């Protein structure tokens, strides 16, 4: 079984690229972020024609998360418990929830497509929101594993954190000034490991970026960031047999500024009676 995550940076602009890649790479489940549309605006037909069903959570032309799956998706959730909201200039509880999290269950695996807030700058309220968002997500993930230690659970998506210095090739990020690399953000990311989740890709692919800004020839110069991750519970990690970062998807016409991250899983149900798509 092949599961992937990809910040597509507007699915309406890149639907052909995304579906073509999914069919070519034989993807079973894709978690998407930054779809930038409402469910009724999502180009569903192209996915359905290729044999995928969809779960979509989008509220406007910003943010938005989705899943495309060849397998049935159940227990769909458009937020995790106590997920904080955000409204510029406002504070306190009850703020509007953004479309940044989507959970589904596929073949007894609990999968989340996550678009972690950017943070904007270290003195911006969005940075506080980002840290709170990550802390609440960690609490939920910890609670889930406490209730079911054998749960195969994956937290996938654009984390907007580069946890290691080797994950940073973009010279515009300055320690002490920039988000994504601050000690607090890195500690928030590391806290998931203490909660029982590990990066299931890095042991297999220790190097490689997943994002390159469109500006200043960042991609040709390989001045990127590694900010897209699949963090798995112990039970999920035991299923992983291979992983890859698909750098070539940053090439060509109108690419996303992110590339797909993929894991291969060895699952008990290997029967495949899907129709072939040519």
mmCIF file of C-alpha atoms in Angstrom:
data_model
loop_
_atom_site.group_PDB
_atom_site.id
_atom_site.type_symbol
_atom_site.label_atom_id
_atom_site.label_comp_id
_atom_site.label_asym_id
_atom_site.label_seq_id
_atom_site.Cartn_x
_atom_site.Cartn_y
_atom_site.Cartn_z
ATOM 1 C CA UNK A 1 0.000 0.000 0.000
ATOM 2 C CA UNK A 2 1.343 3.443 -0.916
ATOM 3 C CA UNK A 3 0.463 6.513 1.142
ATOM 4 C CA UNK A 4 1.698 10.014 0.374
ATOM 5 C CA UNK A 5 1.383 13.628 1.427
ATOM 6 C CA UNK A 6 1.621 16.692 -0.819
ATOM 7 C CA UNK A 7 1.047 20.398 -0.335
ATOM 8 C CA UNK A 8 -0.403 20.991 -3.792
ATOM 9 C CA UNK A 9 -0.650 24.793 -3.507
ATOM 10 C CA UNK A 10 -4.036 25.073 -5.274
ATOM 11 C CA UNK A 11 -5.580 21.844 -6.510
ATOM 12 C CA UNK A 12 -7.544 23.620 -9.238
ATOM 13 C CA UNK A 13 -4.305 24.884 -10.758
ATOM 14 C CA UNK A 14 -2.537 21.516 -10.531
ATOM 15 C CA UNK A 15 -5.182 18.801 -10.733
ATOM 16 C CA UNK A 16 -3.726 17.238 -13.889
ATOM 17 C CA UNK A 17 -0.238 17.039 -12.385
ATOM 18 C CA UNK A 18 -1.520 15.559 -9.145
ATOM 19 C CA UNK A 19 -3.757 12.900 -10.680
ATOM 20 C CA UNK A 20 -1.140 11.970 -13.280
ATOM 21 C CA UNK A 21 1.455 11.480 -10.538
ATOM 22 C CA UNK A 22 -0.922 9.437 -8.395
ATOM 23 C CA UNK A 23 -1.752 7.055 -11.234
ATOM 24 C CA UNK A 24 1.861 6.833 -12.401
ATOM 25 C CA UNK A 25 3.153 6.097 -8.895
ATOM 26 C CA UNK A 26 0.245 3.781 -7.992
ATOM 27 C CA UNK A 27 -0.750 5.829 -4.937
ATOM 28 C CA UNK A 28 -3.464 4.353 -2.721
ATOM 29 C CA UNK A 29 -4.011 7.320 -0.415
ATOM 30 C CA UNK A 30 -2.889 10.914 -0.845
ATOM 31 C CA UNK A 31 -3.153 13.560 1.872
ATOM 32 C CA UNK A 32 -3.280 17.028 0.323
ATOM 33 C CA UNK A 33 -2.761 20.435 1.871
ATOM 34 C CA UNK A 34 -3.358 23.998 0.723
ATOM 35 C CA UNK A 35 -6.062 22.966 -1.736
ATOM 36 C CA UNK A 36 -7.308 26.587 -1.715
ATOM 37 C CA UNK A 37 -10.953 25.873 -2.487
ATOM 38 C CA UNK A 38 -14.291 24.857 -1.038
ATOM 39 C CA UNK A 39 -15.518 21.270 -1.510
ATOM 40 C CA UNK A 40 -17.909 22.304 -4.276
ATOM 41 C CA UNK A 41 -15.001 23.922 -6.153
ATOM 42 C CA UNK A 42 -12.713 20.897 -5.910
ATOM 43 C CA UNK A 43 -12.030 19.244 -9.325
ATOM 44 C CA UNK A 44 -13.440 15.928 -8.142
ATOM 45 C CA UNK A 45 -14.195 14.369 -11.523
ATOM 46 C CA UNK A 46 -10.556 13.882 -12.475
ATOM 47 C CA UNK A 47 -9.898 11.946 -9.252
ATOM 48 C CA UNK A 48 -13.068 9.902 -9.524
ATOM 49 C CA UNK A 49 -12.286 8.986 -13.136
ATOM 50 C CA UNK A 50 -8.934 7.667 -11.911
ATOM 51 C CA UNK A 51 -10.596 5.478 -9.273
ATOM 52 C CA UNK A 52 -10.327 7.660 -6.159
ATOM 53 C CA UNK A 53 -12.916 8.774 -3.648
ATOM 54 C CA UNK A 54 -12.469 12.071 -1.856
ATOM 55 C CA UNK A 55 -12.738 13.671 1.558
ATOM 56 C CA UNK A 56 -12.446 17.459 1.369
ATOM 57 C CA UNK A 57 -12.316 20.257 3.927
ATOM 58 C CA UNK A 58 -11.974 23.767 2.566
ATOM 59 C CA UNK A 59 -13.619 27.003 3.674
ATOM 60 C CA UNK A 60 -12.254 29.609 1.270
ATOM 61 C CA UNK A 61 -9.491 30.309 -1.238
ATOM 62 C CA UNK A 62 -6.956 29.846 1.559
ATOM 63 C CA UNK A 63 -5.698 26.765 3.410
ATOM 64 C CA UNK A 64 -7.787 23.618 2.891
ATOM 65 C CA UNK A 65 -6.976 19.915 3.237
ATOM 66 C CA UNK A 66 -8.190 16.783 1.473
ATOM 67 C CA UNK A 67 -7.716 13.058 0.962
ATOM 68 C CA UNK A 68 -7.946 11.007 -2.213
ATOM 69 C CA UNK A 69 -8.184 7.267 -1.591
ATOM 70 C CA UNK A 70 -8.750 4.053 -3.510
ATOM 71 C CA UNK A 71 -10.098 2.586 -0.271
ATOM 72 C CA UNK A 72 -13.160 3.484 1.748
ATOM 73 C CA UNK A 73 -12.688 6.363 4.176
ATOM 74 C CA UNK A 74 -14.663 6.470 7.424
ATOM 75 C CA UNK A 75 -14.758 8.498 10.646
ATOM 76 C CA UNK A 76 -14.073 11.738 8.792
ATOM 77 C CA UNK A 77 -13.154 14.608 11.130
ATOM 78 C CA UNK A 78 -12.544 18.220 10.077
ATOM 79 C CA UNK A 79 -10.733 19.142 13.289
ATOM 80 C CA UNK A 80 -9.001 17.434 16.180
ATOM 81 C CA UNK A 81 -10.347 17.980 19.721
ATOM 82 C CA UNK A 82 -9.539 21.405 21.186
ATOM 83 C CA UNK A 83 -8.022 22.605 17.899
ATOM 84 C CA UNK A 84 -7.506 26.354 18.284
ATOM 85 C CA UNK A 85 -8.892 28.927 15.880
ATOM 86 C CA UNK A 86 -7.466 32.183 14.621
ATOM 87 C CA UNK A 87 -8.756 35.629 13.715
ATOM 88 C CA UNK A 88 -6.349 38.489 13.204
ATOM 89 C CA UNK A 89 -6.651 41.046 15.966
ATOM 90 C CA UNK A 90 -8.731 38.785 18.198
ATOM 91 C CA UNK A 91 -7.768 36.615 21.168
ATOM 92 C CA UNK A 92 -9.358 34.045 23.420
ATOM 93 C CA UNK A 93 -11.466 30.919 22.905
ATOM 94 C CA UNK A 94 -14.125 30.516 20.257
ATOM 95 C CA UNK A 95 -12.134 31.920 17.344
ATOM 96 C CA UNK A 96 -12.973 30.594 13.860
ATOM 97 C CA UNK A 97 -11.394 27.264 12.993
ATOM 98 C CA UNK A 98 -9.368 27.208 9.791
ATOM 99 C CA UNK A 99 -9.368 24.301 7.339
ATOM 100 C CA UNK A 100 -6.046 22.875 8.470
ATOM 101 C CA UNK A 101 -6.800 19.328 9.639
ATOM 102 C CA UNK A 102 -8.687 16.393 8.178
ATOM 103 C CA UNK A 103 -8.768 12.934 9.729
ATOM 104 C CA UNK A 104 -9.952 9.713 8.081
ATOM 105 C CA UNK A 105 -9.761 6.004 8.826
ATOM 106 C CA UNK A 106 -8.570 3.737 6.012
ATOM 107 C CA UNK A 107 -8.108 -0.011 6.530
ATOM 108 C CA UNK A 108 -8.021 0.473 10.317
ATOM 109 C CA UNK A 109 -5.327 3.161 10.001
ATOM 110 C CA UNK A 110 -6.021 6.636 11.358
ATOM 111 C CA UNK A 111 -4.622 9.198 8.929
ATOM 112 C CA UNK A 112 -4.438 12.976 9.284
ATOM 113 C CA UNK A 113 -3.780 15.545 6.569
ATOM 114 C CA UNK A 114 -2.302 18.554 8.375
ATOM 115 C CA UNK A 115 -1.454 22.062 7.270
ATOM 116 C CA UNK A 116 0.325 23.559 10.268
ATOM 117 C CA UNK A 117 0.055 27.359 10.585
ATOM 118 C CA UNK A 118 3.016 29.257 9.136
ATOM 119 C CA UNK A 119 3.713 31.501 12.114
ATOM 120 C CA UNK A 120 4.612 34.473 9.888
ATOM 121 C CA UNK A 121 7.150 36.055 12.255
ATOM 122 C CA UNK A 122 8.388 35.495 15.775
ATOM 123 C CA UNK A 123 6.504 38.535 17.093
ATOM 124 C CA UNK A 124 3.258 37.824 15.238
ATOM 125 C CA UNK A 125 0.124 36.426 16.962
ATOM 126 C CA UNK A 126 0.148 33.757 14.262
ATOM 127 C CA UNK A 127 3.363 32.387 15.800
ATOM 128 C CA UNK A 128 1.638 31.931 19.173
ATOM 129 C CA UNK A 129 -1.281 30.328 17.341
ATOM 130 C CA UNK A 130 1.118 27.948 15.577
ATOM 131 C CA UNK A 131 2.687 26.774 18.829
ATOM 132 C CA UNK A 132 -0.715 26.343 20.461
ATOM 133 C CA UNK A 133 -1.991 24.441 17.412
ATOM 134 C CA UNK A 134 0.935 22.029 17.560
ATOM 135 C CA UNK A 135 0.545 21.555 21.312
ATOM 136 C CA UNK A 136 -3.157 20.732 20.970
ATOM 137 C CA UNK A 137 -2.423 18.315 18.124
ATOM 138 C CA UNK A 138 0.176 16.576 20.255
ATOM 139 C CA UNK A 139 -2.312 16.255 23.102
ATOM 140 C CA UNK A 140 -4.859 14.665 20.799
ATOM 141 C CA UNK A 141 -2.304 12.268 19.288
ATOM 142 C CA UNK A 142 -1.065 11.297 22.750
ATOM 143 C CA UNK A 143 -4.603 10.658 23.957
ATOM 144 C CA UNK A 144 -5.343 8.494 20.913
ATOM 145 C CA UNK A 145 -2.320 6.296 21.537
ATOM 146 C CA UNK A 146 -3.087 6.072 25.245
ATOM 147 C CA UNK A 147 -6.541 4.727 24.393
ATOM 148 C CA UNK A 148 -5.250 2.393 21.701
ATOM 149 C CA UNK A 149 -1.487 1.732 21.799
ATOM 150 C CA UNK A 150 -1.759 -0.589 18.777
ATOM 151 C CA UNK A 151 -3.357 2.056 16.578
ATOM 152 C CA UNK A 152 -1.590 2.610 13.256
ATOM 153 C CA UNK A 153 -1.758 6.402 13.073
ATOM 154 C CA UNK A 154 -0.009 8.846 10.755
ATOM 155 C CA UNK A 155 0.249 12.615 11.058
ATOM 156 C CA UNK A 156 1.041 13.791 7.540
ATOM 157 C CA UNK A 157 1.459 17.097 5.854
ATOM 158 C CA UNK A 158 3.127 20.470 5.714
ATOM 159 C CA UNK A 159 4.448 21.044 9.223
ATOM 160 C CA UNK A 160 6.076 24.427 8.492
ATOM 161 C CA UNK A 161 8.950 23.410 10.772
ATOM 162 C CA UNK A 162 12.475 22.476 9.730
ATOM 163 C CA UNK A 163 13.509 20.429 12.780
ATOM 164 C CA UNK A 164 17.217 20.024 11.943
ATOM 165 C CA UNK A 165 19.845 22.445 10.659
ATOM 166 C CA UNK A 166 20.405 20.052 7.760
ATOM 167 C CA UNK A 167 16.750 20.626 6.777
ATOM 168 C CA UNK A 168 17.535 24.258 5.941
ATOM 169 C CA UNK A 169 19.104 25.284 2.650
ATOM 170 C CA UNK A 170 17.268 28.564 2.184
ATOM 171 C CA UNK A 171 19.645 31.436 3.075
ATOM 172 C CA UNK A 172 16.736 33.796 3.765
ATOM 173 C CA UNK A 173 15.979 31.992 7.039
ATOM 174 C CA UNK A 174 17.909 33.634 9.865
ATOM 175 C CA UNK A 175 18.181 32.079 13.347
ATOM 176 C CA UNK A 176 16.598 34.312 15.967
ATOM 177 C CA UNK A 177 14.571 36.137 13.313
ATOM 178 C CA UNK A 178 12.761 33.612 11.118
ATOM 179 C CA UNK A 179 9.980 31.179 11.849
ATOM 180 C CA UNK A 180 10.253 27.461 10.995
ATOM 181 C CA UNK A 181 13.632 27.178 12.731
ATOM 182 C CA UNK A 182 13.067 28.748 16.156
ATOM 183 C CA UNK A 183 13.845 26.675 19.255
ATOM 184 C CA UNK A 184 10.186 26.744 20.321
ATOM 185 C CA UNK A 185 8.977 25.394 16.968
ATOM 186 C CA UNK A 186 11.622 22.701 16.910
ATOM 187 C CA UNK A 187 10.779 21.709 20.476
ATOM 188 C CA UNK A 188 7.097 21.498 19.530
ATOM 189 C CA UNK A 189 8.003 19.154 16.684
ATOM 190 C CA UNK A 190 10.319 17.052 18.842
ATOM 191 C CA UNK A 191 7.543 16.679 21.416
ATOM 192 C CA UNK A 192 5.735 14.346 19.032
ATOM 193 C CA UNK A 193 8.613 11.895 19.277
ATOM 194 C CA UNK A 194 8.258 11.925 23.062
ATOM 195 C CA UNK A 195 4.564 11.186 22.478
ATOM 196 C CA UNK A 196 5.442 8.046 20.508
ATOM 197 C CA UNK A 197 5.504 9.352 16.939
ATOM 198 C CA UNK A 198 8.555 9.145 14.700
ATOM 199 C CA UNK A 199 9.492 10.469 11.291
ATOM 200 C CA UNK A 200 9.133 7.282 9.254
ATOM 201 C CA UNK A 201 10.784 8.779 6.152
ATOM 202 C CA UNK A 202 14.084 10.156 7.456
ATOM 203 C CA UNK A 203 15.654 6.771 8.378
ATOM 204 C CA UNK A 204 15.208 5.735 4.740
ATOM 205 C CA UNK A 205 15.770 9.143 3.113
ATOM 206 C CA UNK A 206 18.109 10.999 5.489
ATOM 207 C CA UNK A 207 18.676 13.989 3.189
ATOM 208 C CA UNK A 208 16.546 16.010 0.819
ATOM 209 C CA UNK A 209 14.294 19.043 0.837
ATOM 210 C CA UNK A 210 10.537 19.060 0.231
ATOM 211 C CA UNK A 211 9.941 22.770 -0.429
ATOM 212 C CA UNK A 212 11.611 25.474 -2.510
ATOM 213 C CA UNK A 213 10.367 29.059 -2.705
ATOM 214 C CA UNK A 214 9.435 30.257 -6.184
ATOM 215 C CA UNK A 215 11.636 33.346 -5.752
ATOM 216 C CA UNK A 216 15.370 33.893 -6.259
ATOM 217 C CA UNK A 217 16.035 30.670 -8.190
ATOM 218 C CA UNK A 218 15.689 28.693 -4.963
ATOM 219 C CA UNK A 219 14.991 25.396 -6.737
ATOM 220 C CA UNK A 220 17.825 25.480 -9.329
ATOM 221 C CA UNK A 221 20.175 26.406 -6.493
ATOM 222 C CA UNK A 222 18.669 23.701 -4.255
ATOM 223 C CA UNK A 223 18.036 26.263 -1.532
ATOM 224 C CA UNK A 224 15.081 24.498 -0.010
ATOM 225 C CA UNK A 225 13.578 23.313 3.237
ATOM 226 C CA UNK A 226 12.489 19.952 4.588
ATOM 227 C CA UNK A 227 9.136 20.783 6.157
ATOM 228 C CA UNK A 228 6.783 18.051 4.877
ATOM 229 C CA UNK A 229 6.676 14.955 7.082
ATOM 230 C CA UNK A 230 4.915 11.711 7.870
ATOM 231 C CA UNK A 231 5.052 11.019 11.601
ATOM 232 C CA UNK A 232 3.838 7.567 12.511
ATOM 233 C CA UNK A 233 2.813 5.758 15.661
ATOM 234 C CA UNK A 234 4.811 2.624 16.527
ATOM 235 C CA UNK A 235 2.204 0.409 14.844
ATOM 236 C CA UNK A 236 2.270 2.538 11.704
ATOM 237 C CA UNK A 237 6.073 2.603 11.644
ATOM 238 C CA UNK A 238 6.203 -1.182 11.741
ATOM 239 C CA UNK A 239 4.302 -1.288 8.448
ATOM 240 C CA UNK A 240 6.719 0.972 6.555
ATOM 241 C CA UNK A 241 8.964 -0.830 4.070
ATOM 242 C CA UNK A 242 10.205 2.082 1.940
ATOM 243 C CA UNK A 243 9.960 5.843 1.550
ATOM 244 C CA UNK A 244 10.804 8.522 -0.992
ATOM 245 C CA UNK A 245 10.764 12.261 -1.662
ATOM 246 C CA UNK A 246 9.688 13.003 -5.232
ATOM 247 C CA UNK A 247 11.897 15.989 -6.028
ATOM 248 C CA UNK A 248 11.193 15.883 -9.766
ATOM 249 C CA UNK A 249 7.637 17.077 -9.138
ATOM 250 C CA UNK A 250 9.103 20.535 -8.473
ATOM 251 C CA UNK A 251 10.193 20.639 -12.130
ATOM 252 C CA UNK A 252 8.204 21.366 -15.266
ATOM 253 C CA UNK A 253 5.277 23.677 -15.903
ATOM 254 C CA UNK A 254 3.420 25.279 -12.994
ATOM 255 C CA UNK A 255 4.655 23.023 -10.188
ATOM 256 C CA UNK A 256 3.708 23.335 -6.557
ATOM 257 C CA UNK A 257 6.455 24.775 -4.379
ATOM 258 C CA UNK A 258 6.283 21.503 -2.386
ATOM 259 C CA UNK A 259 6.870 17.928 -3.575
ATOM 260 C CA UNK A 260 5.223 14.653 -2.541
ATOM 261 C CA UNK A 261 6.565 12.527 0.316
ATOM 262 C CA UNK A 262 5.656 8.845 0.056
ATOM 263 C CA UNK A 263 5.792 5.692 2.159
ATOM 264 C CA UNK A 264 5.239 2.080 1.177
ATOM 265 C CA UNK A 265 3.420 -0.085 3.699
ATOM 266 C CA UNK A 266 3.201 -3.840 4.030
ATOM 267 C CA UNK A 267 -0.391 -4.493 5.039
ATOM 268 C CA UNK A 268 -2.236 -7.722 5.646
ATOM 269 C CA UNK A 269 -4.734 -7.088 2.853
ATOM 270 C CA UNK A 270 -2.717 -7.344 -0.339
ATOM 271 C CA UNK A 271 -5.627 -8.402 -2.550
ATOM 272 C CA UNK A 272 -6.278 -5.860 -5.271
ATOM 273 C CA UNK A 273 -9.350 -6.138 -7.424
ATOM 274 C CA UNK A 274 -9.294 -2.520 -8.596
ATOM 275 C CA UNK A 275 -9.819 -1.901 -12.309
ATOM 276 C CA UNK A 276 -6.650 -1.005 -14.153
ATOM 277 C CA UNK A 277 -6.365 2.676 -15.119
ATOM 278 C CA UNK A 278 -4.466 3.342 -18.348
#
